[in-house]
XYZ file of C-alpha atoms in Angstrom:
248
model
C -15.703 -8.370 33.246
C -11.579 -8.330 34.372
C -9.151 -8.131 31.587
C -6.742 -11.393 31.397
C -3.438 -9.982 32.769
C -1.031 -10.486 29.308
C 1.146 -13.094 28.761
C 4.072 -10.354 27.535
C 7.673 -13.270 27.604
C 8.618 -11.587 24.286
C 10.399 -13.674 21.645
C 14.199 -12.753 21.074
C 14.253 -14.687 18.810
C 13.086 -13.307 15.928
C 13.774 -9.884 14.106
C 13.566 -6.840 15.865
C 11.378 -5.905 18.681
C 8.092 -3.658 17.994
C 10.146 -1.676 20.533
C 12.782 -0.780 17.639
C 10.169 -0.335 14.933
C 10.426 2.765 13.251
C 6.723 2.344 11.695
C 5.593 2.284 15.025
C 4.828 5.840 16.038
C 3.339 6.204 12.533
C 0.694 2.936 13.676
C -1.702 1.537 15.319
C -0.042 0.492 17.990
C 1.929 3.523 19.069
C -0.847 3.311 21.244
C -0.379 0.522 23.045
C 1.118 0.357 27.231
C 4.666 -1.094 26.747
C 3.343 -4.799 29.152
C 0.875 -4.544 25.619
C 3.729 -4.357 22.929
C 5.488 -6.644 25.066
C 2.629 -9.277 24.774
C 2.280 -8.598 20.848
C 6.156 -9.196 20.293
C 6.049 -12.074 21.844
C 2.743 -12.853 20.055
C 3.671 -12.119 16.278
C 5.579 -13.834 13.276
C 7.981 -12.009 10.759
C 8.629 -13.285 7.485
C 10.393 -12.106 4.345
C 8.567 -12.910 0.937
C 10.328 -12.006 -2.245
C 9.079 -10.310 -5.413
C 5.522 -12.611 -6.281
C 4.634 -14.541 -3.442
C 1.202 -14.172 -2.516
C 1.378 -13.297 1.390
C -2.667 -14.105 1.351
C -5.806 -14.021 -1.360
C -7.920 -13.614 -2.685
C -11.406 -15.634 -1.100
C -8.674 -17.335 2.131
C -10.039 -16.977 5.016
C -8.162 -13.738 7.512
C -6.640 -15.496 9.882
C -5.324 -11.894 11.253
C -3.525 -9.270 10.663
C 0.066 -8.775 8.804
C 1.943 -5.074 9.413
C 4.278 -3.993 6.363
C 7.764 -3.652 7.668
C 9.828 -2.913 4.836
C 9.426 -2.065 0.987
C 5.803 -2.596 -0.531
C 2.569 -5.156 -1.534
C 0.945 -4.947 -3.829
C -2.952 -4.987 -3.312
C -4.542 -6.973 -5.662
C -8.143 -8.464 -7.196
C -9.991 -10.726 -10.198
C -12.746 -9.813 -11.995
C -14.792 -11.725 -13.510
C -13.029 -12.600 -16.510
C -9.773 -13.962 -13.514
C -7.694 -11.096 -14.926
C -5.660 -9.849 -11.834
C -6.205 -6.183 -10.921
C -3.655 -4.176 -9.072
C -5.894 -2.006 -7.051
C -3.217 -0.201 -4.979
C 0.423 -0.732 -2.880
C 1.457 -0.451 1.152
C 4.672 0.989 2.026
C 5.559 0.219 5.544
C 3.712 0.644 8.434
C 0.899 -0.141 6.871
C -2.146 -2.887 8.114
C -3.138 -5.726 6.267
C -6.079 -7.606 6.310
C -7.669 -5.691 8.998
C -10.744 -4.808 7.510
C -11.191 -8.696 6.683
C -10.721 -8.952 10.356
C -13.284 -6.091 11.532
C -16.400 -7.106 8.970
C -15.276 -11.680 9.935
C -15.556 -12.131 6.043
C -13.073 -13.864 3.986
C -9.978 -11.382 2.447
C -11.706 -9.593 -0.621
C -8.050 -9.156 -1.886
C -4.621 -11.049 -2.396
C -1.591 -9.331 -0.932
C 1.150 -9.989 -2.618
C 5.194 -8.517 -2.541
C 6.338 -6.308 -5.459
C 9.396 -5.920 -3.584
C 11.060 -8.422 -1.647
C 9.970 -7.276 1.778
C 9.375 -7.808 5.658
C 5.939 -8.528 7.313
C 4.370 -9.334 10.401
C 1.918 -11.562 11.282
C -0.635 -10.982 14.658
C -3.187 -13.634 14.789
C -6.134 -13.403 15.367
C -6.386 -14.542 19.085
C -3.877 -11.555 19.522
C -5.740 -8.892 17.974
C -9.112 -9.255 20.077
C -6.702 -9.849 23.499
C -5.078 -6.714 23.071
C -8.388 -5.127 21.895
C -10.488 -6.228 24.442
C -7.522 -4.818 26.543
C -6.754 -1.058 24.516
C -10.357 0.573 23.406
C -8.127 2.936 22.069
C -6.508 0.541 19.709
C -10.353 -0.790 18.490
C -10.299 3.589 17.577
C -6.992 3.516 15.843
C -8.115 1.046 13.221
C -11.554 2.534 13.496
C -10.006 5.877 12.057
C -8.048 3.835 9.134
C -10.798 2.764 8.210
C -12.235 5.956 7.136
C -9.500 7.272 6.178
C -9.579 4.758 3.439
C -13.094 5.054 2.656
C -11.780 8.842 2.091
C -9.721 7.705 -0.324
C -11.501 5.677 -2.314
C -13.719 8.592 -3.174
C -11.843 10.622 -3.250
C -10.539 7.841 -6.540
C -13.496 7.078 -7.713
C -14.088 11.462 -7.865
C -10.931 11.559 -9.422
C -12.319 8.251 -12.345
C -15.391 10.166 -13.095
C -13.934 13.717 -12.825
C -10.127 13.704 -14.902
C -9.513 12.707 -18.047
C -6.758 9.251 -18.446
C -3.878 11.687 -19.578
C -4.154 13.252 -16.101
C -4.410 10.421 -14.130
C -1.090 9.293 -15.627
C 0.978 12.394 -14.992
C -0.661 12.828 -11.773
C 0.584 8.849 -11.126
C 3.954 9.591 -12.365
C 3.990 12.302 -10.118
C 3.066 10.427 -7.210
C 5.653 7.929 -7.653
C 8.452 10.860 -8.818
C 9.492 11.488 -4.431
C 10.060 7.627 -4.021
C 11.373 6.619 -7.675
C 12.625 9.677 -9.116
C 15.440 11.699 -9.358
C 15.835 15.237 -10.649
C 18.348 16.333 -12.211
C 20.215 20.081 -12.179
C 19.156 20.501 -15.847
C 15.351 19.742 -14.092
C 14.647 16.875 -15.635
C 13.458 13.499 -14.441
C 14.336 9.562 -14.257
C 12.152 6.940 -11.978
C 12.872 3.268 -11.981
C 9.481 2.039 -11.421
C 7.996 -1.181 -9.436
C 4.599 -2.290 -11.105
C 4.418 -3.101 -14.892
C 2.392 -1.388 -17.654
C -0.182 -3.991 -17.138
C -0.243 -2.632 -13.483
C -0.162 1.175 -14.189
C -3.342 1.066 -16.115
C -4.867 -1.295 -13.405
C -3.628 1.723 -10.735
C -5.009 4.737 -13.028
C -8.369 2.328 -14.483
C -7.709 1.498 -18.346
C -7.233 -1.403 -20.302
C -3.918 -2.193 -21.022
C -3.909 -0.993 -24.702
C -5.065 2.286 -23.707
C -1.894 2.671 -21.631
C -0.044 1.831 -24.339
C -1.770 4.563 -27.122
C -1.082 6.760 -23.733
C 2.630 6.138 -23.658
C 2.354 6.805 -27.372
C 1.102 9.827 -27.365
C 3.427 11.352 -23.884
C 6.439 10.289 -26.196
C 5.788 12.032 -29.231
C 5.037 15.222 -27.253
C 8.113 15.032 -24.953
C 6.529 14.830 -21.461
C 8.229 11.342 -21.274
C 10.010 8.340 -22.285
C 9.329 4.557 -21.705
C 11.862 2.453 -21.209
C 10.801 -0.725 -19.964
C 10.017 0.530 -16.292
C 12.434 3.402 -16.881
C 10.782 6.673 -17.336
C 12.411 10.385 -18.161
C 10.637 13.189 -18.180
C 13.497 15.687 -19.188
C 11.181 18.836 -18.194
C 9.367 17.806 -14.909
C 7.538 21.756 -15.161
C 5.738 20.339 -18.310
C 4.451 16.723 -16.240
C 2.883 19.308 -13.439
C 1.486 21.489 -16.583
C -1.379 18.378 -16.878
C -1.647 19.300 -13.349
C -2.006 21.571 -13.372
C -3.773 22.199 -16.758
C -7.286 20.119 -15.361
C -7.000 21.594 -11.694
C -7.956 25.333 -13.972
C -9.814 23.348 -17.048
């Protein structure tokens, strides 16, 4: 079957194009030809979201996919009681909604702006045409799906093998690279983007268990919490929590 030519007329009225996007080379779009990229530029829609604004909801039909251009998005799912559980955080360069699109099903989760962020939306028809014309693009999405499955398996493994204390220490250390500022005295200060309820969701515990864990960390001098600000007086002590689990 002959592939229909792409309408490559770009839309110059929007924000910076895919050609100048700093995330392009580490996303699936890096395999697109120049003509395909121009086609994508002309068809995508870019939008700025405010903190707390919903991008799509659990159960919504999947009409396309989203690419996080800047800042961070929370991936949430409601439990049977209607409580919103934070499953993960998507940063710049992450593609959202691709699994629902590929499976031809409704969104299984909701996406919410945790900070002011910009996302690009690619509708289903545009994505379908790109996938039909470039098999390498489909392979890239297959690789992303495989990586996501591996990450889910790792997270499950941690949930059944690591203590709550170790999981919390691991989460803080993961966040320090993006939100932490290390001091010459070996201390660390972080301004976390998440509420305590969301922190609890990330390590799979109830909010009251998180409150008790925070008190233990403070009583032992490991970390001190004031709102979303975290002060770790001695970073090596926090790291020892992970190393002790590895040696157990």
